[in-house]
Each structure stands twice: as structure tokens, then as C-alpha cells.
């Protein structure tokens, strides 16, 4: 079938914004489970919910979403870095000072997010890794890709060695279940109880960054290489063959690795985790290839226009997802933590994202930036940006 490519948006990369919106949805599906129950933080299943439907939905989330979408978000962070670098060059601005201020603002927002809304915050990690990205931003694209692949390989080998050595992440099932119950009860309490639980969980979450951090950096580097080559800037017409090959390779290998990961129980199984670390980038690449090919047709250009506003306000929407998670599930709001079956959580995620799509579109008809983007831009440029269009 012949695909007629739609015109490109001249002022912004519509596909980049749409991909970022797509990544936001995948991240929401994974993160929302941590608001619905305190057990996932302790790597055990909530014993109150174990129906075949719950188990099937959790299996599907592990198969298609876990360990995948934050890689896409990280790739786009690296890609957007090159856009910021080019914009600073055109404006004759001091990019290093601006970017360091931006990372500082991101770190503060991430810290507040981790304490007040969601201890699984990724923004502080991005802020720290952004300094590494800044330090190596002159790296050649080919070297950046090789370095990213090497990082992934080292982390996967480390997980495999730990698995062969008999290392277990959950050494005492009963203690983990008791901790899960305590966390669920804390999240079902008031604001002080929720914040206290977030603070208690921060050391555990920091430990998980030993895996997530290096993988995010690897995705940064690949995104940097893609941005330097302007792979998303000139349309996908000349890349159609490469996108098809990504699908042909990425789906079978990526889904096979995801199946091993899901059958093994997700992140609790180090062998399955090692397999996922190696194969998840291929599955994410296949996702991206498919979405880009769909977005490139006139008939489905409306999908790009629906996703792009959410992607343009990615920071505001990421923080907003956590705020809604607190208000819907914890005792600060409706108090549904512990009482929501896992099968219902993705349905809630779809509802939240649908609302965000509409709100983002309407907001951007009146304002230039999302609220969090405005704050970060003010910090970056050390000036008060004009908000209204």
C-alpha cells in the first residue's frame, strides 16, 4: 500500500510531541499501579486481588508496558536536548548556563514530586543524568550509539550474573507482604501519612535507579545521536524501509523478551529482567516505527494532532498524572488505595489520559506553555516568559 505523507509542521516537530504524548500514556499505565496499592513497591502482589482477570491484566501490563515506555521518554529527552542546543545557537545564548539552570529547576520539581506526589519520580534522575549529557554533547553520533549499547549490555550482564549467583530481590516473602500492607495503609491515610510513606520509600526507590538510571542514560545517548542526525526533522519518507525493518526485527525479538520477563514475574526475577533489558529497546523501537508510519498518513494525521498537545505539555502532564493518582487513590482524595483491583487500574489510566488530551488541547489554544513548562522556562532563561498567546 502506498502511503501519502502529510505536510510537516514547520515550527515544531509534531511527531516528537506525539511520540512524547504516547510515552506519557505508557508511563501512566505502569505508575498508576503504585497509587492503587502499596504492595508493588515491595515487589509482591496484593493478596486482596488475585482473580484470573487481575492476573491477566497485570501480565499484559508487564508484557507490553513495564520497562519500555520510560526508555522512549528518555530517548526523547536526548533528542530534545539537540533541539534546545540548536535554538540556543540561533539565539546566541550561553547554552551551558541555561541548561544547567534548567536541570536545577528540573531537580527541584522532581524532589517536590517525589515527596508530595509520587516517590517513583524520574525527574531528579533526569536532572543528574542531564549533566552527563551536557558533558558529552559533542560526541559523534556513532560513538553515542555504541556507548548506549555498551551501557545496556553491561547492565544486562550484571543482572544475569546476579541471577546466576542466586541473588533474590525478595528474600522474605512474609516480611514483604507485611511491608506492603503497611504501605497500603499509609497511602490510604491523610496527607501527612502519604508524605511520610513517600519519604520512607525514597531509599528503596533510589536503589532501583541503579538499573533505571544507566538505561535512561543509554536512551539519552541514542536520542542525542538521532537528534544530531535530524532523523525526525525531515519526515519519514526516506526512512520508511528502515522503519519496516525495525518492526520486522523489533516485534518478534522484543515480544519474546517481554514474554520471558512477564512469565518470570517482572522485576522480581533477575534473569527475566536481564532478558528484558536487552530486548525492551527493540520492542520500543518497533512501537515507535509503527506509530511514526501511522502518523505519516493524512488519514491518521489527526492522531498526531490529538497526541501532540499532551506531549508539548509533557512535564505538566507527568506531574498532573501523579496529582490525579493521589486524589483518586490515596486518603488525600477518594481513598481507593487497596480497594481497586488491578484489572481496573488501566481503565482509570485510559480515563485520566483522555482527560489530559482534551485539557492539553484547550490549554494550548490560550497559552504558550503548560504551567510546569512555564516555570522551567522562567528558570532556564532567568526571565518571566509571556504566558498568554
Coordinates of C-alpha atoms in Angstrom, one line a residue:
X1 CA 0.0 0.0 0.0
X2 CA 1.3 3.4 -1.0
X3 CA 1.5 5.9 1.9
X4 CA 0.9 9.6 1.1
X5 CA 2.9 11.7 3.6
X6 CA 1.2 14.6 5.3
X7 CA 3.0 18.0 5.4
X8 CA 5.4 18.7 8.2
X9 CA 4.7 21.3 10.9
X10 CA 7.3 24.0 10.3
X11 CA 7.7 25.5 13.8
X12 CA 7.7 22.3 16.0
X13 CA 8.3 18.7 15.3
X14 CA 4.8 17.3 15.5
X15 CA 6.0 13.7 15.5
X16 CA 8.3 14.3 18.5
X17 CA 5.4 15.8 20.5
X18 CA 3.1 13.0 19.5
X19 CA 5.7 10.4 20.5
X20 CA 6.1 12.1 23.8
X21 CA 2.4 12.0 24.4
X22 CA 2.4 8.3 23.5
X23 CA 5.2 7.7 26.1
X24 CA 3.2 9.6 28.7
X25 CA 0.3 7.2 28.3
X26 CA 2.6 4.1 28.8
X27 CA 4.2 5.6 31.8
X28 CA 0.8 6.4 33.3
X29 CA -0.3 2.8 32.9
X30 CA 2.7 1.5 34.8
X31 CA 2.9 4.2 37.5
X32 CA -0.8 4.2 38.5
X33 CA -0.5 0.7 40.0
X34 CA 1.8 2.2 42.7
X35 CA -1.0 4.5 43.7
X36 CA -3.6 1.8 43.8
X37 CA -1.7 -0.4 46.2
X38 CA 1.4 -0.3 48.4
X39 CA 2.4 -3.9 47.6
X40 CA 4.1 -3.2 44.2
X41 CA 6.8 -1.1 45.9
X42 CA 7.8 -4.2 47.8
X43 CA 7.8 -6.4 44.7
X44 CA 4.9 -8.6 45.9
X45 CA 1.3 -8.9 44.7
X46 CA -1.6 -7.6 46.7
X47 CA -3.2 -10.7 48.3
X48 CA -6.6 -9.0 48.3
X49 CA -6.7 -9.1 44.5
X50 CA -5.9 -12.4 42.8
X51 CA -8.6 -13.2 40.3
X52 CA -7.8 -14.5 36.9
X53 CA -8.8 -11.2 35.4
X54 CA -6.5 -9.3 37.7
X55 CA -3.6 -11.7 37.0
X56 CA -4.2 -11.5 33.2
X57 CA -4.2 -7.7 33.2
X58 CA -1.1 -7.5 35.3
X59 CA 0.6 -9.9 33.0
X60 CA -0.4 -7.8 30.0
X61 CA 1.0 -4.6 31.6
X62 CA 4.3 -6.4 32.3
X63 CA 4.4 -7.7 28.7
X64 CA 3.6 -4.5 26.8
X65 CA 4.4 -1.6 29.2
X66 CA 6.8 -2.3 32.0
X67 CA 10.5 -1.4 31.3
X68 CA 9.5 0.0 27.9
X69 CA 8.0 3.5 27.9
X70 CA 10.4 5.2 30.1
X71 CA 13.1 4.3 27.5
X72 CA 11.1 6.1 24.9
X73 CA 10.7 9.1 27.2
X74 CA 14.4 9.1 27.9
X75 CA 15.2 8.8 24.1
X76 CA 13.0 11.9 23.5
X77 CA 14.9 13.8 26.3
X78 CA 18.1 13.2 24.5
X79 CA 16.6 14.2 21.1
X80 CA 15.0 17.3 22.6
X81 CA 18.4 18.3 24.0
X82 CA 19.7 18.7 20.5
X83 CA 16.8 20.9 19.6
X84 CA 17.5 23.1 22.7
X85 CA 21.2 23.3 21.7
X86 CA 20.3 24.4 18.2
X87 CA 17.8 27.0 19.5
X88 CA 20.4 28.4 21.8
X89 CA 22.9 28.6 19.0
X90 CA 20.5 30.6 16.8
X91 CA 19.7 33.0 19.7
X92 CA 23.4 33.4 20.5
X93 CA 22.7 32.4 24.1
X94 CA 25.0 30.7 26.6
X95 CA 23.7 27.2 26.3
X96 CA 25.7 25.7 29.2
X97 CA 24.4 28.2 31.8
X98 CA 20.8 28.0 30.5
X99 CA 20.9 24.2 30.5
X100 CA 22.4 23.9 34.0
X101 CA 19.7 26.3 35.3
X102 CA 17.1 24.1 33.5
X103 CA 18.5 20.9 35.2
X104 CA 18.4 22.7 38.6
X105 CA 14.8 23.6 38.1
X106 CA 14.0 20.1 37.0
X107 CA 15.7 18.6 40.1
X108 CA 13.7 20.8 42.4
X109 CA 10.5 19.9 40.7
X110 CA 11.4 16.3 40.8
X111 CA 12.2 16.5 44.5
X112 CA 8.9 18.1 45.3
X113 CA 7.2 15.5 43.1
X114 CA 8.9 12.6 44.9
X115 CA 7.9 13.9 48.4
X116 CA 4.4 15.2 47.8
X117 CA 3.0 13.1 45.0
X118 CA 5.0 10.0 43.8
X119 CA 8.2 8.5 45.2
X120 CA 8.9 6.8 41.9
X121 CA 9.9 10.2 40.4
X122 CA 12.2 10.2 37.4
X123 CA 12.8 13.9 37.1
X124 CA 15.6 14.1 39.6
X125 CA 17.4 11.3 37.8
X126 CA 17.0 13.1 34.5
X127 CA 18.4 16.3 36.1
X128 CA 21.5 14.5 37.3
X129 CA 22.0 12.5 34.1
X130 CA 21.5 15.7 32.1
X131 CA 24.8 16.9 33.4
X132 CA 26.4 13.8 31.9
X133 CA 24.6 14.5 28.6
X134 CA 25.9 18.1 28.7
X135 CA 29.5 17.0 29.3
X136 CA 29.5 14.6 26.3
X137 CA 27.2 16.6 23.9
X138 CA 29.9 16.9 21.3
X139 CA 30.2 13.1 21.0
X140 CA 29.9 11.7 17.5
X141 CA 26.5 10.0 16.8
X142 CA 28.1 6.6 16.0
X143 CA 30.1 6.7 19.3
X144 CA 27.0 7.7 21.2
X145 CA 25.0 4.8 19.9
X146 CA 27.9 2.4 20.6
X147 CA 28.2 3.8 24.2
X148 CA 24.4 3.5 24.7
X149 CA 24.5 -0.2 23.6
X150 CA 27.5 -0.9 25.8
X151 CA 25.7 0.5 28.8
X152 CA 22.7 -1.7 28.1
X153 CA 25.0 -4.7 27.7
X154 CA 26.8 -4.1 31.0
X155 CA 23.6 -3.7 33.0
X156 CA 22.1 -6.8 31.4
X157 CA 25.2 -8.8 32.2
X158 CA 25.2 -7.6 35.7
X159 CA 21.7 -8.7 36.2
X160 CA 22.4 -12.1 34.6
X161 CA 25.5 -12.6 36.9
X162 CA 23.4 -11.7 39.9
X163 CA 20.7 -14.2 38.8
X164 CA 23.3 -17.0 38.4
X165 CA 24.7 -16.2 41.8
X166 CA 21.3 -16.8 43.3
X167 CA 20.6 -13.2 44.3
X168 CA 16.9 -12.7 45.2
X169 CA 15.3 -9.3 45.5
X170 CA 12.6 -10.6 47.8
X171 CA 14.3 -12.7 50.4
X172 CA 11.5 -12.8 53.0
X173 CA 8.0 -13.1 51.4
X174 CA 6.2 -12.7 54.7
X175 CA 8.1 -9.5 55.6
X176 CA 7.5 -8.1 52.1
X177 CA 3.8 -8.8 52.4
X178 CA 3.7 -7.1 55.9
X179 CA 5.6 -4.1 54.4
X180 CA 3.1 -4.0 51.5
X181 CA 0.2 -3.9 53.9
X182 CA 1.8 -1.1 56.0
X183 CA 2.4 0.9 52.8
X184 CA -1.1 0.4 51.6
X185 CA -2.5 1.6 54.9
X186 CA -0.2 4.6 54.9
X187 CA -1.3 5.6 51.4
X188 CA -4.9 5.3 52.5
X189 CA -4.3 7.9 55.2
X190 CA -4.2 11.7 55.1
X191 CA -1.6 14.0 53.6
X192 CA 0.9 13.6 56.4
X193 CA 0.6 9.8 56.2
X194 CA 1.1 9.8 52.4
X195 CA 4.1 12.1 52.6
X196 CA 5.6 10.0 55.4
X197 CA 5.3 6.9 53.2
X198 CA 6.9 8.7 50.3
X199 CA 9.9 9.7 52.5
X200 CA 10.3 6.1 53.9
X201 CA 10.2 4.7 50.3
X202 CA 12.8 7.0 48.9
X203 CA 15.9 4.9 49.8
X204 CA 14.3 1.9 48.1
X205 CA 13.4 3.8 45.0
X206 CA 16.9 5.3 44.9
X207 CA 18.2 1.7 44.9
X208 CA 16.1 0.9 41.8
X209 CA 17.8 3.7 39.9
X210 CA 21.0 1.6 39.9
X211 CA 19.3 -0.2 36.9
X212 CA 16.9 2.5 35.6
X213 CA 19.5 5.3 35.7
X214 CA 22.1 3.7 33.4
X215 CA 19.4 2.6 31.0
X216 CA 17.9 6.1 30.8
X217 CA 21.4 7.4 30.1
X218 CA 21.8 4.9 27.3
X219 CA 18.5 6.1 25.8
X220 CA 19.7 9.7 26.2
X221 CA 22.7 9.0 24.1
X222 CA 20.8 7.3 21.4
X223 CA 18.3 10.2 21.4
X224 CA 21.3 12.6 21.1
X225 CA 22.6 10.7 18.1
X226 CA 19.2 10.7 16.5
X227 CA 18.8 14.4 17.1
X228 CA 22.3 15.2 15.7
X229 CA 21.2 13.3 12.5
X230 CA 17.8 15.0 12.5
X231 CA 16.1 11.7 12.0
X232 CA 12.6 13.1 12.9
X233 CA 13.1 16.6 11.3
X234 CA 12.5 16.0 7.6
X235 CA 9.7 13.5 7.6
X236 CA 9.9 9.7 7.5
X237 CA 9.6 9.2 3.7
X238 CA 13.3 8.4 3.3
X239 CA 13.2 6.2 6.4
X240 CA 10.2 4.0 5.5
X241 CA 12.4 1.0 4.7
X242 CA 14.3 1.3 8.0
X243 CA 11.1 1.6 10.0
X244 CA 9.7 -1.5 8.4
X245 CA 12.9 -3.4 9.3
X246 CA 12.7 -2.2 12.9
X247 CA 9.2 -3.6 13.0
X248 CA 10.3 -6.9 11.5
X249 CA 13.1 -7.3 13.9
X250 CA 11.8 -5.5 17.0
X251 CA 8.4 -7.1 17.4
X252 CA 9.5 -10.8 17.4
X253 CA 12.6 -10.3 19.5
X254 CA 11.1 -7.6 21.7
X255 CA 7.9 -9.5 22.4
X256 CA 9.8 -12.8 23.0
X257 CA 12.0 -11.0 25.6
X258 CA 8.9 -9.3 27.1
X259 CA 7.2 -12.7 27.4
X260 CA 10.2 -14.1 29.3
X261 CA 10.1 -11.0 31.6
X262 CA 6.3 -11.3 32.2
X263 CA 6.3 -15.0 32.8
X264 CA 9.2 -14.6 35.3
X265 CA 7.1 -12.1 37.3
X266 CA 8.5 -8.9 36.2
X267 CA 11.3 -7.0 38.0
X268 CA 11.4 -9.6 40.8
X269 CA 13.1 -12.1 38.6
X270 CA 16.7 -11.0 37.7
X271 CA 17.1 -13.5 34.8
X272 CA 13.9 -12.2 33.2
X273 CA 15.0 -8.6 34.0
X274 CA 18.3 -9.2 32.2
X275 CA 16.4 -10.5 29.1
X276 CA 14.1 -7.5 29.2
X277 CA 17.0 -5.1 29.4
X278 CA 18.4 -6.5 26.2
X279 CA 15.2 -6.8 24.3
X280 CA 13.0 -3.9 25.5
X281 CA 14.8 -1.3 23.3
X282 CA 13.9 -3.4 20.3
X283 CA 10.3 -3.5 21.2
X284 CA 10.2 0.2 21.9
X285 CA 11.8 0.8 18.5
X286 CA 9.1 -1.2 16.9
X287 CA 6.4 0.7 18.7
X288 CA 8.0 4.0 17.5
X289 CA 8.4 2.7 13.9
X290 CA 4.7 1.7 13.8
X291 CA 3.5 4.9 15.3
X292 CA 5.6 7.1 13.0
X293 CA 4.3 5.2 10.0
X294 CA 0.7 5.7 11.2
X295 CA 1.3 9.4 12.0
X296 CA 2.7 10.0 8.5
X297 CA -0.5 9.3 6.6
X298 CA -3.1 12.1 6.0
X299 CA -5.9 9.9 7.3
X300 CA -4.2 9.4 10.7
X301 CA -2.7 12.9 11.0
X302 CA -5.5 13.6 13.4
X303 CA -3.9 11.1 15.8
X304 CA -0.7 13.2 15.8
X305 CA -2.8 16.3 16.4
X306 CA -4.5 14.6 19.3
X307 CA -1.3 13.3 21.0
X308 CA 0.9 16.3 20.3
X309 CA -0.6 18.8 22.8
X310 CA -0.1 16.4 25.6
X311 CA 3.5 15.9 24.5
X312 CA 4.1 19.6 24.3
X313 CA 2.9 19.8 28.0
X314 CA 4.7 16.6 29.0
X315 CA 6.1 17.9 32.3
X316 CA 2.8 19.3 33.4
X317 CA 1.0 16.2 32.4
X318 CA 3.5 13.9 34.1
X319 CA 3.1 15.9 37.3
X320 CA -0.6 16.0 36.7
X321 CA -0.9 12.3 36.4
X322 CA 0.7 11.9 39.9
X323 CA -1.6 14.6 41.3
X324 CA -4.7 12.8 40.0
X325 CA -3.3 9.5 41.2
X326 CA -3.1 11.0 44.7
X327 CA -6.6 12.5 44.5
X328 CA -8.2 9.3 43.2
X329 CA -6.5 6.6 45.2
X330 CA -4.9 7.9 48.4
X331 CA -6.6 9.1 51.5
X332 CA -6.0 12.7 50.5
X333 CA -8.8 12.2 47.9
X334 CA -11.2 9.3 47.4
X335 CA -9.2 6.8 49.4
X336 CA -9.4 3.9 46.9
X337 CA -5.9 2.6 47.6
X338 CA -6.0 -1.1 48.4
X339 CA -9.6 -1.4 47.2
X340 CA -9.1 -1.1 43.5
X341 CA -8.5 -4.4 41.6
X342 CA -5.5 -4.4 39.2
X343 CA -7.9 -5.0 36.3
X344 CA -9.5 -1.6 36.9
X345 CA -6.3 0.4 37.1
X346 CA -5.5 0.5 33.4
X347 CA -9.2 1.6 32.8
X348 CA -8.6 4.5 35.2
X349 CA -5.3 5.3 33.3
X350 CA -7.2 5.5 30.0
X351 CA -9.7 7.9 31.6
X352 CA -7.0 10.1 33.0
X353 CA -5.1 10.3 29.7
X354 CA -8.3 11.0 27.8
X355 CA -8.9 14.0 30.1
X356 CA -5.4 15.2 29.7
X357 CA -5.6 15.1 25.9
X358 CA -8.6 17.4 26.0
X359 CA -7.3 19.7 28.6
X360 CA -3.9 20.0 26.9
X361 CA -5.5 20.9 23.6
X362 CA -7.7 23.5 25.2
X363 CA -4.9 25.0 27.3
X364 CA -2.6 25.5 24.4
X365 CA -5.2 27.4 22.4
X366 CA -4.9 30.1 25.1
X367 CA -1.4 29.7 26.5
X368 CA 2.1 29.2 25.1
X369 CA 3.3 26.7 27.7
X370 CA 2.0 24.3 30.2
X371 CA 2.2 25.5 33.9
X372 CA 5.3 23.4 34.7
X373 CA 6.9 24.2 31.4
X374 CA 6.4 27.9 32.1
X375 CA 8.1 27.6 35.5
X376 CA 11.0 25.6 34.0
X377 CA 11.4 28.1 31.1
X378 CA 11.5 31.0 33.5
X379 CA 14.3 29.3 35.5
X380 CA 16.1 28.4 32.3
X381 CA 16.1 31.9 30.8
X382 CA 16.2 33.8 34.1
X383 CA 13.2 35.9 33.0
X384 CA 9.4 35.9 33.1
X385 CA 8.1 34.4 29.8
X386 CA 4.9 35.7 28.3
X387 CA 2.3 33.1 29.1
X388 CA -0.8 34.1 27.0
X389 CA -0.8 33.7 23.3

